[in-house]
Tab-separated table of C-alpha atoms in Angstrom:
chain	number	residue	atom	x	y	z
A	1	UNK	CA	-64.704	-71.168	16.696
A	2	UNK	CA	-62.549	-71.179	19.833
A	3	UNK	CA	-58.099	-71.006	19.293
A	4	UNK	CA	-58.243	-73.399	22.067
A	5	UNK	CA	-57.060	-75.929	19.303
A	6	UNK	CA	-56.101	-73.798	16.581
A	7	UNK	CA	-52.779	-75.769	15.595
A	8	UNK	CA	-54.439	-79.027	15.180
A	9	UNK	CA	-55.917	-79.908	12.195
A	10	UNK	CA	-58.839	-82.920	12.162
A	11	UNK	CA	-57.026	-86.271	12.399
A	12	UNK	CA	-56.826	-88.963	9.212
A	13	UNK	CA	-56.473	-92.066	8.776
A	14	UNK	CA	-52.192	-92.483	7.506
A	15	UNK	CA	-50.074	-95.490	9.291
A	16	UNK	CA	-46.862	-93.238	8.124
A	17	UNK	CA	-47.566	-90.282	9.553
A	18	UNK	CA	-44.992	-88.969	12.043
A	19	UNK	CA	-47.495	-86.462	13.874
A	20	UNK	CA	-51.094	-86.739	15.389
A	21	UNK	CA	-53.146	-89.325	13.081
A	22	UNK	CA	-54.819	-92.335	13.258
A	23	UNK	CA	-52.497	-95.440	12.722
A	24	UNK	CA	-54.592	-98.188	13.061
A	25	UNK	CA	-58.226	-96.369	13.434
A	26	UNK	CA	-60.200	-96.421	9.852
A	27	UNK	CA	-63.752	-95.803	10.718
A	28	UNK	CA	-64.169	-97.083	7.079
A	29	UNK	CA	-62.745	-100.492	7.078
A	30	UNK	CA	-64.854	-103.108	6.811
A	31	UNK	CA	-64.524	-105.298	9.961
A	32	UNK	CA	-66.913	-108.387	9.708
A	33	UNK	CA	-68.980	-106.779	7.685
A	34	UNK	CA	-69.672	-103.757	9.525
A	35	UNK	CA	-67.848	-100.455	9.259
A	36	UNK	CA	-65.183	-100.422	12.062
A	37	UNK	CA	-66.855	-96.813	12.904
A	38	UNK	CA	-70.189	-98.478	13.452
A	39	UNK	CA	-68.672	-101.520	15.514
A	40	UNK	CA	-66.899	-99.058	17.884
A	41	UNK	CA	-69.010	-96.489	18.102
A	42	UNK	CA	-66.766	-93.919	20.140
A	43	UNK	CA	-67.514	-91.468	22.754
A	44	UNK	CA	-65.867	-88.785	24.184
A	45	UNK	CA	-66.617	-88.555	27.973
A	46	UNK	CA	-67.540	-84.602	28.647
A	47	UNK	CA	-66.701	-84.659	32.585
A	48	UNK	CA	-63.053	-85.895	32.349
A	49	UNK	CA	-62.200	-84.095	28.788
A	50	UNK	CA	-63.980	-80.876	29.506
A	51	UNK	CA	-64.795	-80.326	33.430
A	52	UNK	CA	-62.012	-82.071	35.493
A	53	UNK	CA	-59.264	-80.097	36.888
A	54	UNK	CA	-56.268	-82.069	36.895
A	55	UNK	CA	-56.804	-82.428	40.641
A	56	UNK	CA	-55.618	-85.710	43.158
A	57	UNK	CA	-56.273	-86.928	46.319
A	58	UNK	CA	-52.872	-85.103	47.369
A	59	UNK	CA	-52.910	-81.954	45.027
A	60	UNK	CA	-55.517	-79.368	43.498
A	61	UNK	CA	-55.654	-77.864	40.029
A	62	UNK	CA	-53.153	-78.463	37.762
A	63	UNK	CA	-55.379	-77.539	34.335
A	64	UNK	CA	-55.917	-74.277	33.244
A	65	UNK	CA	-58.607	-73.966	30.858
A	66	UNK	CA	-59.981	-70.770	29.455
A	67	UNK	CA	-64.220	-72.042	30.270
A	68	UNK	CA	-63.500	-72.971	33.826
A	69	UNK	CA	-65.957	-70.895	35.935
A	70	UNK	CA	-69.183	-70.687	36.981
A	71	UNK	CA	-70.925	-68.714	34.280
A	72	UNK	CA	-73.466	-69.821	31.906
A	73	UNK	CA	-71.186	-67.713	29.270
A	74	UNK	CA	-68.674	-70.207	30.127
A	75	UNK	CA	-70.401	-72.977	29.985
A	76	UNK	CA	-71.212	-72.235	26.237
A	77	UNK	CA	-67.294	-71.776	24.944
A	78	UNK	CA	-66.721	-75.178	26.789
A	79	UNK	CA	-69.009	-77.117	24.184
A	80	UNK	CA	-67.832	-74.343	21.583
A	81	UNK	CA	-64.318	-76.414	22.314
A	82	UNK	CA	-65.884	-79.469	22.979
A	83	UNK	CA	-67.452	-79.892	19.356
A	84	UNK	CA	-64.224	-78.605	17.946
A	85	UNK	CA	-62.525	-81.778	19.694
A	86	UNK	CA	-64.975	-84.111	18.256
A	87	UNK	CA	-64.004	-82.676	14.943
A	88	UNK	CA	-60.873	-82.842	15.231
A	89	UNK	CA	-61.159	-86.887	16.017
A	90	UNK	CA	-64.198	-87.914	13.880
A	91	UNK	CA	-66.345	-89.211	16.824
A	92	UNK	CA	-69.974	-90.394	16.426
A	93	UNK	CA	-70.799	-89.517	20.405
A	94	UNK	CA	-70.354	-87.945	23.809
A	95	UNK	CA	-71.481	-88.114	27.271
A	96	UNK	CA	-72.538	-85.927	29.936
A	97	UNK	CA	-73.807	-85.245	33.401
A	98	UNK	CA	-75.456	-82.446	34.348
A	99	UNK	CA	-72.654	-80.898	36.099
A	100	UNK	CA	-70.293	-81.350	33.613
A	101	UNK	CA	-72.271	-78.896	30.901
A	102	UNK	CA	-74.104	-76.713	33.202
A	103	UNK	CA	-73.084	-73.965	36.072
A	104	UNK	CA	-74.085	-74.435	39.625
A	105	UNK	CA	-76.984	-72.463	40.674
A	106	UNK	CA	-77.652	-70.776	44.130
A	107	UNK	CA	-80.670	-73.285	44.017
A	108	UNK	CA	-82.166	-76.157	42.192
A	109	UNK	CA	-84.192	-74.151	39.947
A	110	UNK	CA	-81.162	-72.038	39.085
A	111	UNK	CA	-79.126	-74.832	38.389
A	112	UNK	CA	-82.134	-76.233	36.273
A	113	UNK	CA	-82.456	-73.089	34.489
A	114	UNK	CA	-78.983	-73.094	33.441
A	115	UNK	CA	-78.743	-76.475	32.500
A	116	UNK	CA	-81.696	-76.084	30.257
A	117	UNK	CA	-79.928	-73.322	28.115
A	118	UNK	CA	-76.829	-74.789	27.827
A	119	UNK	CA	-78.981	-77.960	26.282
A	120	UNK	CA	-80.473	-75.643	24.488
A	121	UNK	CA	-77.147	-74.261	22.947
A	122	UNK	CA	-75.737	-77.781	22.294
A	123	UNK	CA	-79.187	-78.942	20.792
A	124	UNK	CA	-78.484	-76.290	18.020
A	125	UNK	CA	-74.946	-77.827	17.579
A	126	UNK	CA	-76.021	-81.032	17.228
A	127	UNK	CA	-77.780	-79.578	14.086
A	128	UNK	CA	-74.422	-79.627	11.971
A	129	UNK	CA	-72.343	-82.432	14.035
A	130	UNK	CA	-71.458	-85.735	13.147
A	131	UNK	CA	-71.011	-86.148	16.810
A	132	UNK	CA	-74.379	-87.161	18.797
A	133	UNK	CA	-75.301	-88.009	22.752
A	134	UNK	CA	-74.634	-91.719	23.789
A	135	UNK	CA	-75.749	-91.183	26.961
A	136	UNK	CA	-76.616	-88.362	29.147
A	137	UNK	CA	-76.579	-88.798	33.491
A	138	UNK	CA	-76.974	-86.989	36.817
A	139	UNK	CA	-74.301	-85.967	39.130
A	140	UNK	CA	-75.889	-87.477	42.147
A	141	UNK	CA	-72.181	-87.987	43.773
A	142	UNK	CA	-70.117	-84.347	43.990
A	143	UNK	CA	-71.913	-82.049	46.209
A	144	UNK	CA	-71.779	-82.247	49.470
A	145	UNK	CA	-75.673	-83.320	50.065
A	146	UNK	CA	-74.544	-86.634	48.365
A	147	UNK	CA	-72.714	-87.433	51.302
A	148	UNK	CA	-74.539	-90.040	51.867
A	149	UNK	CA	-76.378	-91.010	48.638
A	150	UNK	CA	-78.565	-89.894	46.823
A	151	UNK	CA	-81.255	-92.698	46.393
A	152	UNK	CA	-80.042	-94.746	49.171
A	153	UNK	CA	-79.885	-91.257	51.318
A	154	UNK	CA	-81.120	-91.295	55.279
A	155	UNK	CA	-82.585	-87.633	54.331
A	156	UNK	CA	-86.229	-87.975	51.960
A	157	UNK	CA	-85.440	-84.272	51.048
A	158	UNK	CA	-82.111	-85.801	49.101
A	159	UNK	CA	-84.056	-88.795	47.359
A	160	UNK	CA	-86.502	-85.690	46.145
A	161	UNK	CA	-83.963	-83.670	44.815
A	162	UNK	CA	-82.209	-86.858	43.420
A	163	UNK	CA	-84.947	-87.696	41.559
A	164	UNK	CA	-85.575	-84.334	40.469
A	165	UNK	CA	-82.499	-83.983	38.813
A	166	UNK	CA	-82.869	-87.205	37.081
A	167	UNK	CA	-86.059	-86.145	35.710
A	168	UNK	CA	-84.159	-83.540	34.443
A	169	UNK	CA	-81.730	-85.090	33.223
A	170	UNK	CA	-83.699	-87.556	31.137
A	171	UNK	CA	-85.807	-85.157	29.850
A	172	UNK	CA	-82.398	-83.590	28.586
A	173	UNK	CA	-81.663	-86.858	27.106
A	174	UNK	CA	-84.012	-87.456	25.235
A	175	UNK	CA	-84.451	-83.563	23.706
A	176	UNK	CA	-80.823	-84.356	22.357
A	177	UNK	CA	-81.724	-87.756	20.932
A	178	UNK	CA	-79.615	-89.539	23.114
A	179	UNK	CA	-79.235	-93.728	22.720
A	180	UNK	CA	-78.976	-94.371	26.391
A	181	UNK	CA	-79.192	-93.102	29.604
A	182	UNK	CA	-77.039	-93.527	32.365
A	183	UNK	CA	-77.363	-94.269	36.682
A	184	UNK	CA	-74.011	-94.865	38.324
A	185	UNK	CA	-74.874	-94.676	42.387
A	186	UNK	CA	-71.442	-92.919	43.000
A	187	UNK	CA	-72.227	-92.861	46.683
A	188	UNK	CA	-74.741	-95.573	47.077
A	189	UNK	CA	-73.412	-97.307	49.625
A	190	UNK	CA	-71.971	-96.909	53.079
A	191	UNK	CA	-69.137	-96.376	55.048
A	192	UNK	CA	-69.744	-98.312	58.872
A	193	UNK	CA	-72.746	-100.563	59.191
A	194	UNK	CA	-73.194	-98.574	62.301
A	195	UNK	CA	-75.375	-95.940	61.125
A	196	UNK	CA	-76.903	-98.046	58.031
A	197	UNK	CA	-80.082	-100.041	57.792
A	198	UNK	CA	-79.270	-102.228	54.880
A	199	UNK	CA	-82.657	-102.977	53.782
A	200	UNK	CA	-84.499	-99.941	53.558
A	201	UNK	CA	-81.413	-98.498	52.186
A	202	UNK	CA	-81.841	-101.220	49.039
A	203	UNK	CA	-85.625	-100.806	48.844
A	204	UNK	CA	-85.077	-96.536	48.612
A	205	UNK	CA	-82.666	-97.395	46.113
A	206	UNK	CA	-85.033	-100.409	44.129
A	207	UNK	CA	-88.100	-97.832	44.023
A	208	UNK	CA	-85.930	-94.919	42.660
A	209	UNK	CA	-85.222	-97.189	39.695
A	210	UNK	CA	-88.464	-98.360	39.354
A	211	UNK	CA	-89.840	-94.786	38.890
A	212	UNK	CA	-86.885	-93.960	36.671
A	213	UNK	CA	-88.338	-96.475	34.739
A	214	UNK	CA	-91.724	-95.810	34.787
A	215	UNK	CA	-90.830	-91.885	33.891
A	216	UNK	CA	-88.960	-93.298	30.412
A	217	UNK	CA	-91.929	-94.928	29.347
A	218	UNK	CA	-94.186	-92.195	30.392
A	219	UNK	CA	-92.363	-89.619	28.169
A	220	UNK	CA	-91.669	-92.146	25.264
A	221	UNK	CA	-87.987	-92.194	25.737
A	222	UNK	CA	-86.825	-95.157	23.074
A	223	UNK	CA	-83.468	-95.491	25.005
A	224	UNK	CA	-82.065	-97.999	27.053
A	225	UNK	CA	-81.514	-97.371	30.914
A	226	UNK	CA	-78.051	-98.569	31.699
A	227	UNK	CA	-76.879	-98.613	35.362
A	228	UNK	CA	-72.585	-98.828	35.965
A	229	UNK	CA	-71.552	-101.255	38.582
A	230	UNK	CA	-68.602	-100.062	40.712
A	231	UNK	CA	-67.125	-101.257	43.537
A	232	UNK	CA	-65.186	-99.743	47.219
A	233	UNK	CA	-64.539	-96.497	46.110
A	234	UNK	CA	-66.045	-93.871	46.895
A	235	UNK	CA	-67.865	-95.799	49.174
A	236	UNK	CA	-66.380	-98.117	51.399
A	237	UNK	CA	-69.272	-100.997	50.410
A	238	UNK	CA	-70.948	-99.622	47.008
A	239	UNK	CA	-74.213	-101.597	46.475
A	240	UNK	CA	-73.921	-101.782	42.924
A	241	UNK	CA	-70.928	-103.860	43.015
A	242	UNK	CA	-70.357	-105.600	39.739
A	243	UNK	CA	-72.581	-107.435	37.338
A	244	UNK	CA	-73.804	-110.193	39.332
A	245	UNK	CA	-74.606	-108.396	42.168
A	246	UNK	CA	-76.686	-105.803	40.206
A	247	UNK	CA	-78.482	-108.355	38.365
A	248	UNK	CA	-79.501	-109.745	41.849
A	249	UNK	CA	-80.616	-106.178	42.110
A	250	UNK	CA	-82.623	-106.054	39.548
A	251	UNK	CA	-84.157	-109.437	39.442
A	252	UNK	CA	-85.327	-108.417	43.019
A	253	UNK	CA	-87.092	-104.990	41.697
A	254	UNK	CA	-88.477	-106.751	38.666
A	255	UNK	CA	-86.477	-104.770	36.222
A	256	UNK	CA	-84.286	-107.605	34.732
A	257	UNK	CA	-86.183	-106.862	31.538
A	258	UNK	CA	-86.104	-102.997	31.388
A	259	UNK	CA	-82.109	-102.282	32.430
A	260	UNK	CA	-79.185	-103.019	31.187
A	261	UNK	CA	-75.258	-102.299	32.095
A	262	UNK	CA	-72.685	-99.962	31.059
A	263	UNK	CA	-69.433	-101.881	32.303
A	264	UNK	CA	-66.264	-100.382	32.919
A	265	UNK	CA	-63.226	-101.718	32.745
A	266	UNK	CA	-61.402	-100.385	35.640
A	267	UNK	CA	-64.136	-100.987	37.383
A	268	UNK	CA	-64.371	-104.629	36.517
A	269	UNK	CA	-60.610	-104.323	38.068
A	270	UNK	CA	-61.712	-102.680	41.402
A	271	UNK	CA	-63.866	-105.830	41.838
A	272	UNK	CA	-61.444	-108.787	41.425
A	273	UNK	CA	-62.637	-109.393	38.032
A	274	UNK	CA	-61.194	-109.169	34.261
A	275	UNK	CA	-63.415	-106.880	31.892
A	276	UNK	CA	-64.340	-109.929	29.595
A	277	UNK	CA	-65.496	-111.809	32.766
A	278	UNK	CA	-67.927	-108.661	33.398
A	279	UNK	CA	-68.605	-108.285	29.822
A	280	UNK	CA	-69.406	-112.179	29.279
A	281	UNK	CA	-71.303	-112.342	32.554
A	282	UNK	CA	-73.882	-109.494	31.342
A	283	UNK	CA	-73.777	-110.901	27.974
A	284	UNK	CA	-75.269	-114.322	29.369
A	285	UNK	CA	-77.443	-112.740	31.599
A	286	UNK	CA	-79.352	-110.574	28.585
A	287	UNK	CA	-78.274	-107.333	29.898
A	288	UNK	CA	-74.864	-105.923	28.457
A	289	UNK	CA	-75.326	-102.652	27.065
A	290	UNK	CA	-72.213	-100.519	26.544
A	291	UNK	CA	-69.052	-99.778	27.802
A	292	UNK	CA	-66.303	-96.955	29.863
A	293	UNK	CA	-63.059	-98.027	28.294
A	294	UNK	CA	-60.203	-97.431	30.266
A	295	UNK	CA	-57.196	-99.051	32.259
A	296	UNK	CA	-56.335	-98.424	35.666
A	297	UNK	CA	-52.805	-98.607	37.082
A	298	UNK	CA	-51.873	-102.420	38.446
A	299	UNK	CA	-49.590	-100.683	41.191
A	300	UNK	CA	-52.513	-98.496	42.782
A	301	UNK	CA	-55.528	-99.325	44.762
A	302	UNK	CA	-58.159	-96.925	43.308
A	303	UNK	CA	-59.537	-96.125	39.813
A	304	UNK	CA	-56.972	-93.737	37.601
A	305	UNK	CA	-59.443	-93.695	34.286
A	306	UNK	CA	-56.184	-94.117	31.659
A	307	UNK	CA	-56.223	-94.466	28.703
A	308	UNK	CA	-56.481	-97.768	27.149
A	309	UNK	CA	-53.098	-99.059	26.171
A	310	UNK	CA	-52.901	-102.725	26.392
A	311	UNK	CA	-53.900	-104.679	23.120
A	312	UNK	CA	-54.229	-108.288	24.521
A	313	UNK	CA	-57.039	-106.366	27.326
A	314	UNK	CA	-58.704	-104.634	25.076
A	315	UNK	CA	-58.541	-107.983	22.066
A	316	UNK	CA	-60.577	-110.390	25.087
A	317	UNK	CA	-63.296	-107.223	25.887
A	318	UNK	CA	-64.054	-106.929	22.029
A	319	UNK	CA	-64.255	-110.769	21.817
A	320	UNK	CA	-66.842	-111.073	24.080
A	321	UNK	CA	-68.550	-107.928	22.516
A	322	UNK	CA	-69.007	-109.096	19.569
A	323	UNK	CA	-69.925	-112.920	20.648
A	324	UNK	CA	-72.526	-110.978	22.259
A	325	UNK	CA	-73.767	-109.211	18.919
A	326	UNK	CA	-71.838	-106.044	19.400
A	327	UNK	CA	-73.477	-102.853	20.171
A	328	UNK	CA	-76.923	-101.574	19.611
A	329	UNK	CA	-77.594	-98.465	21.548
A	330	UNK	CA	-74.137	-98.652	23.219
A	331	UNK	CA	-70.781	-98.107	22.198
A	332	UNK	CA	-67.188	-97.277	23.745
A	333	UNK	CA	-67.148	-94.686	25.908
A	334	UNK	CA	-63.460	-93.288	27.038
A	335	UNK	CA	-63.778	-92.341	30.710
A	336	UNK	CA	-60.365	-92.038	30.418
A	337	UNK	CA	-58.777	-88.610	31.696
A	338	UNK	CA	-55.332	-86.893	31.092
A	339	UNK	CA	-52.355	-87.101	33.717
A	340	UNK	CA	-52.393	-84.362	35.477
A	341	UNK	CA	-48.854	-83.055	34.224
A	342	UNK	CA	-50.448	-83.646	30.784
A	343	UNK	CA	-50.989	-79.537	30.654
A	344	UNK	CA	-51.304	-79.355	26.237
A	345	UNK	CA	-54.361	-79.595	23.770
A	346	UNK	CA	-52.234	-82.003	21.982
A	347	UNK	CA	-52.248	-84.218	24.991
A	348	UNK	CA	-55.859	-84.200	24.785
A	349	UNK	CA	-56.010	-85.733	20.988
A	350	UNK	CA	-53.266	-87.813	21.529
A	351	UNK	CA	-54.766	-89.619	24.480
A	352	UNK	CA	-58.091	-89.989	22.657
A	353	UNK	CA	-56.010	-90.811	19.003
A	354	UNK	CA	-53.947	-93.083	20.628
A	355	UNK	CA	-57.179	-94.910	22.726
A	356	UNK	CA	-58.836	-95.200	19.215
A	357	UNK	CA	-56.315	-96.912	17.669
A	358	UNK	CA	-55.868	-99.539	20.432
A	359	UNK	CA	-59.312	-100.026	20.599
A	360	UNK	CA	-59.296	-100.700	16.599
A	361	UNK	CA	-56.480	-103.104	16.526
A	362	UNK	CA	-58.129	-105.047	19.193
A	363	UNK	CA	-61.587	-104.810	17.657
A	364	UNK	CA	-59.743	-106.762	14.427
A	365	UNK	CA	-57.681	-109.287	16.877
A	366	UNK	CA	-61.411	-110.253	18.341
A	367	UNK	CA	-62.407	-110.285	14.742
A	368	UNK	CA	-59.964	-112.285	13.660
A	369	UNK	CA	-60.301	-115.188	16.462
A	370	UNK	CA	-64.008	-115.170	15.977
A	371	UNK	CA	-63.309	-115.632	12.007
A	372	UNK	CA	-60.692	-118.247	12.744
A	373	UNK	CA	-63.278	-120.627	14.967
A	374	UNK	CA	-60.510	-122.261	16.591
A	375	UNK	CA	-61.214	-120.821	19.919
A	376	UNK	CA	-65.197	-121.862	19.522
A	377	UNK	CA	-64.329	-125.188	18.153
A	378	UNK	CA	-62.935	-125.903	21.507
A	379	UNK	CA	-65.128	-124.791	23.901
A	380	UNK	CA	-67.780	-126.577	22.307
A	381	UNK	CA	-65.536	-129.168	21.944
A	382	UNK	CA	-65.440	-129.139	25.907
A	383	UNK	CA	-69.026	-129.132	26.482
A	384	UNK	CA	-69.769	-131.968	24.023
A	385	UNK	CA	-71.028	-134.499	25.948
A	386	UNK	CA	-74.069	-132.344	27.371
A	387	UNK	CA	-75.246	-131.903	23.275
A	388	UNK	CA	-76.551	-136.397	23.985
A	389	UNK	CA	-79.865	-137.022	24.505
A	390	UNK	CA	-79.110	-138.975	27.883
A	391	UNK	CA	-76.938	-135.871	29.039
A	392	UNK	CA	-80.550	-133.302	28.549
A	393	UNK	CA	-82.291	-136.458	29.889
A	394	UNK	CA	-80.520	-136.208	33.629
A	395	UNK	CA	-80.253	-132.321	33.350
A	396	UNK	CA	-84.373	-132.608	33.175
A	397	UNK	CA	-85.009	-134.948	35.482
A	398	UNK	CA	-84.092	-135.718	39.269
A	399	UNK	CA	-81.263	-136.217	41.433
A	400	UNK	CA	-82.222	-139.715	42.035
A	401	UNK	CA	-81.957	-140.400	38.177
A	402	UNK	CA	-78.665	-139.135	37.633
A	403	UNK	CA	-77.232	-141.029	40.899
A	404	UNK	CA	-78.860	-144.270	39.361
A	405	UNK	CA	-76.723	-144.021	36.207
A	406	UNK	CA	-73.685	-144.023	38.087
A	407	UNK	CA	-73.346	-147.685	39.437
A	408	UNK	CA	-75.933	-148.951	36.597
A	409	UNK	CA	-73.604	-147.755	33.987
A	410	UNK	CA	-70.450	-148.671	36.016
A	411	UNK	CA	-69.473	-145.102	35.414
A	412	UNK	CA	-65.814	-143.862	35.880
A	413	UNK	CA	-65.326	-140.570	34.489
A	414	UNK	CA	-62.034	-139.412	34.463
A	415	UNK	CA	-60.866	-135.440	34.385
A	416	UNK	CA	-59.610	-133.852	30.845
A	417	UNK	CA	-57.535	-131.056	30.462
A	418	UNK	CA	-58.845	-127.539	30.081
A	419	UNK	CA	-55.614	-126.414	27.560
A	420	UNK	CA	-55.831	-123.150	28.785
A	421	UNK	CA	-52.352	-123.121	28.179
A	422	UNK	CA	-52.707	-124.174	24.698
A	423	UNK	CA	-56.364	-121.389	24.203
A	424	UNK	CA	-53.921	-118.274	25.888
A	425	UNK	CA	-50.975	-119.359	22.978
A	426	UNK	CA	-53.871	-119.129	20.420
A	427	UNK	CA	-54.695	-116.394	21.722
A	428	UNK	CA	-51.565	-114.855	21.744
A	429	UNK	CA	-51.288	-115.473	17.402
A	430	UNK	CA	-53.771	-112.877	17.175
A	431	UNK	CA	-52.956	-110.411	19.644
């Protein structure tokens, strides 16, 4: 055991208590049937919790923890006090990357070396946790050789080493039993068109996941592969820009059938779009897998990973969650990270505590307006007139057909209202 937290006891379940607890957060309530645990399925996200600094784009370090360094040593007390934090909030999960577990090496093989013990040393915690790997990734976006990609990357020596530490990576993954594994192209994309060939770029970048692929059934990995759609930033045009556009991706490469997304919401914000509207979108295309949750701030122009605050957001995500069947191998992520004057271990819990407990009451708002039907009723209510047998009729056949019906049938259809007003005050009983 670490002192890192040594005044904070493991958090309960009390809605009277004045200090850290869970107010709304019971993994054991029963939430349509399924343990509210077991619908959430919580993760705590190793890079922001564990490895980032408190840095900015305008200032450096602000955190001082006692397993920063570049030692394997260190390494090791930073998932001593990263187990002791999943204890202390009852979690079922984590992420990683490489980088956020492991110290640099002087070369790959270093690196690999040291990355390998350290999975070593958290394989033997796993042992006697509750808490278990979600997903495990690759840091193909820090270091300097990323510059400009990794897949996508002008320079065949980067795609190598890319996919070397991917191998690695999965191999990782599945020695800790992970549910998922993760590809976020950080810097796959570009930043002037001058310089870029668009389509070999997108074929480098369709093979690589292709032979990730292949490599997860070759070693019998039972996981899903997840990619994370981001747009703009880091790069200034990211390919894998939201859901639509990476399912154009993948239908392309043939792997509609084999991946699947981890959505984010402040990603979903970056792109112009709501994180139901991403969430839905996958969910109708067969290929929604898990989730970052987060918030970013409405007044800035890049992604701040907060923590979730905002009930009615987080009510409409869960909604279309569990319209889609909830989670399998997923679950809720927080890449969420501290403010940067937020210096304490308390402020560590009571970010994560306070996350939980949003997330729970708007796991039971979705619950509740699935339960209700009202909002259901409606839409199909809407859509009604497509259920006839001369509505499939005209969908099935031609163009000429359904222009026939129109003077034959003296038609004169006439717009209806959409109530949205009347669906967001619905809404709004629940939330």
């Amino acid at each position: 055991m670490t002192d890192f937290f040594k005044d904070i006891a493991p958090l309960r379940f009390d809605p009277k208590a004045s200090g850290l607890a869970f107010r709304h957060y019971d993994p054991d309530e029963v939430v349509m049937g399924k343990r509210m645990e077991d619908h959430l399925r919580f993760a705590v996200a190793w890079w922001h919790s564990f490895a980032w600094p408190g840095g900015d784009p305008f200032g450096g370090q602000t955190f001082e923890r006692p397993w920063f360094g570049d030692t394997v040593d260190l390494a090791k007390m930073k998932a001593d006090v990263a187990f002791e934090m999943f204890e202390i909030l009852n979690v079922p999960f984590f992420c990683w990357h490489d980088a956020d577990i492991r110290p640099e090496g002087a070369s790959f093989s270093e690196s690999r070396r040291n990355f390998e013990e350290i999975v070593d040393y958290i394989c033997g915690k796993l042992e006697s946790s509750k808490a278990q790997l979600l997903w495990g990734t690759a840091n193909l976006f820090s270091h300097r050789r990323f510059m400009a990609g990794a897949a996508t990357n002008p320079d065949p020596d980067i795609f190598a080493w890319s996919a070397a530490t991917v191998k690695s990576c999965l191999d990782a993954t599945q020695k800790m039993g992970g549910q998922n594994y993760v590809l976020w192209g950080g810097r796959e994309g570009y930043e002037t068109l001058l310089n870029t060939d668009l389509k070999r770029e997108r074929q480098q970048a369709g093979r690589f996941l292709q032979m990730v692929v292949d490599y997860k059934h070759k070693i019998g990995f039972k996981g899903a592969i997840l990619v994370e759609p981001k747009p703009q930033e880091p790069s200034k045009h990211q390919y894998d820009y939201d859901v639509a556009t990476v399912y154009g991706f993948l239908k392309e490469f043939g792997l509609e059938g084999e991946v699947k997304m981890n959505i984010e919401q402040g990603h979903a914000i970056l792109a112009g779009h709501s994180f139901e509207h991403e969430l839905a979108l996958a969910a109708s295309l067969g290929i929604f897998g898990s989730i970052d949750m987060n918030r970013n701030d409405y007044q800035s122009g890049w992604d701040t990973d907060q923590f979730p605050n905002n009930v009615p957001e987080v009510a409409l995500a869960y909604y279309e969650v569990l319209k889609a069947g909830g989670f399998t191998t997923g679950g809720t992520n927080f890449d969420a990270k501290l403010r940067r004057q937020s210096l304490d271990p308390e402020d560590l819990i009571a970010g994560h505590a306070g996350a939980m407990d949003i997330c729970a009451r708007g796991l039971k708002a979705a619950a509740a307006m699935l339960e209700d039907g009202t909002l259901e009723a409606l839409r199909a209510e809407r859509y009604a007139g497509w259920d006839s047998e001369a509505a499939k009729a005209m969908l099935a056949g031609d163009l000429e057909s359904a222009a026939a019906r129109v003077e034959a049938e003296g038609l004169d259809p006439q717009p209806r209202s959409g109530r949205q007003e009347i669906l967001e005050n619905i809404v709004n009983r629940f939330v």
